[in-house]
Amino acid sequence: MATRPSDTRPLPLRRTLLGRAAVTAAAVTAAVVLTACGGGSGASSAGHSGHGAGATAQPSDSGPAAAAPTGHGGHNAQDVSFAQQMIPHHRQAVAMADLAPTRAKSQQVKDLAARIRKAQDPEITTMTGWLRAWGAQVPDADATGMADMPGMPGMDHSGAGHSASPMPGMMSDSEMSGLEKLSGDAFDRAFLRMMVGHHEGALTMARTEQADGAYGPARAMAKSIVASQSAEITEMKKMLGDR
């Protein structure tokens, strides 16, 4: 029992020392944690900064694409030429097709004319939209679909009555007037013969666009024209052979 006081005296001291050690350890731990957090924050900040740069880059990347019509990239002079020439070319085909319901005898010819109009009318609208978006001139046209474009060579109606304009396959005014005066079998034969030549001209123009154009939708339209009008040429030649 005599030794009890000497045994109990160090307890507060030991507790104090232990408390101080715990406080010191806690402070050291906190400092380590803060240092680690600071380093992690720097890494995280660098990481986020990288994502931020990526996120900022995305709008700048999408900016030019959004600026281009329909986001398909830029266009070149060939795209403009394709649209400016194919619009009057299509208009003339539609003008020819409009004659068929009241003049054609064959239902096949009438159906073909309806398909031609249905395909080419929307394409005229689409190409007109491209030219306006590009700030390029949209060609004017008269009732027969002939174009009046400044800077384009004039229509040369010599030699088989076909145009020597940059739009191959175009019919002359006299050919269009002559078609209007026909009916029955005579109309059917003339319509098919003229439309075969017209389509062949369109194929030439469309293939040039596929080779030299830059604007995705214009090249896609050219590809569609080649496919559809090649099939119609085969169909029309068969119909002519049956007559």
Coordinates of N, CA, C and O in Angstrom, one line a residue, residues 24 26 32 34 56 62 76 80 87 110 116 122 134 145 148 162 196 208 243:
T24 N 0.1 15.6 -31.5 CA 1.2 15.8 -32.5 C 1.0 14.9 -33.7 O 1.1 15.3 -34.8
A26 N -1.8 13.6 -34.7 CA -2.9 14.1 -35.4 C -2.6 15.2 -36.3 O -3.0 15.3 -37.5
V32 N 0.0 15.7 -43.5 CA 0.2 14.7 -44.6 C -1.0 14.6 -45.5 O -0.9 14.6 -46.7
L34 N -3.3 16.9 -45.8 CA -3.4 18.2 -46.6 C -2.5 18.2 -47.7 O -2.8 18.6 -48.8
T56 N -13.5 22.5 -74.4 CA -13.5 23.8 -75.2 C -13.1 23.5 -76.6 O -13.5 24.2 -77.5
S62 N -16.5 21.8 -83.7 CA -17.8 21.7 -84.4 C -18.2 23.1 -85.0 O -19.1 23.1 -85.8
N76 N -16.9 23.7 -103.4 CA -16.0 24.3 -104.3 C -16.7 24.8 -105.6 O -18.0 24.7 -105.7
V80 N -20.9 24.5 -107.2 CA -21.7 25.6 -107.7 C -22.1 25.4 -109.1 O -23.3 25.5 -109.5
I87 N -30.0 22.5 -112.3 CA -31.3 23.1 -112.1 C -32.0 23.3 -113.4 O -33.2 22.8 -113.5
K110 N -46.5 7.6 -119.5 CA -47.1 8.5 -118.5 C -46.5 8.2 -117.1 O -46.2 9.1 -116.4
I116 N -40.3 10.8 -113.2 CA -39.2 11.8 -113.5 C -39.5 13.1 -112.8 O -38.7 13.7 -112.1
P122 N -38.1 17.8 -106.4 CA -37.4 18.1 -105.1 C -35.9 18.4 -105.2 O -35.4 19.1 -104.4
W134 N -24.9 29.4 -100.4 CA -23.5 29.7 -100.8 C -23.4 31.2 -101.3 O -22.3 31.6 -101.6
G145 N -37.7 25.5 -119.6 CA -36.6 25.0 -118.7 C -35.3 25.5 -119.2 O -34.3 25.1 -118.6
D148 N -31.1 31.1 -118.2 CA -30.5 32.3 -118.6 C -29.5 32.7 -117.5 O -29.8 33.4 -116.6
H162 N -29.5 20.2 -130.9 CA -29.1 20.1 -129.5 C -28.3 21.3 -129.0 O -27.7 22.0 -129.8
V196 N -34.0 10.1 -123.4 CA -32.7 9.3 -123.4 C -31.5 10.2 -123.5 O -30.6 10.1 -122.7
T208 N -19.1 14.1 -113.5 CA -18.1 15.2 -113.2 C -18.2 15.7 -111.8 O -17.2 15.9 -111.1
R243 N -41.3 -0.5 -130.0 CA -42.2 0.2 -130.9 C -41.8 0.1 -132.4 O -40.6 -0.1 -132.7

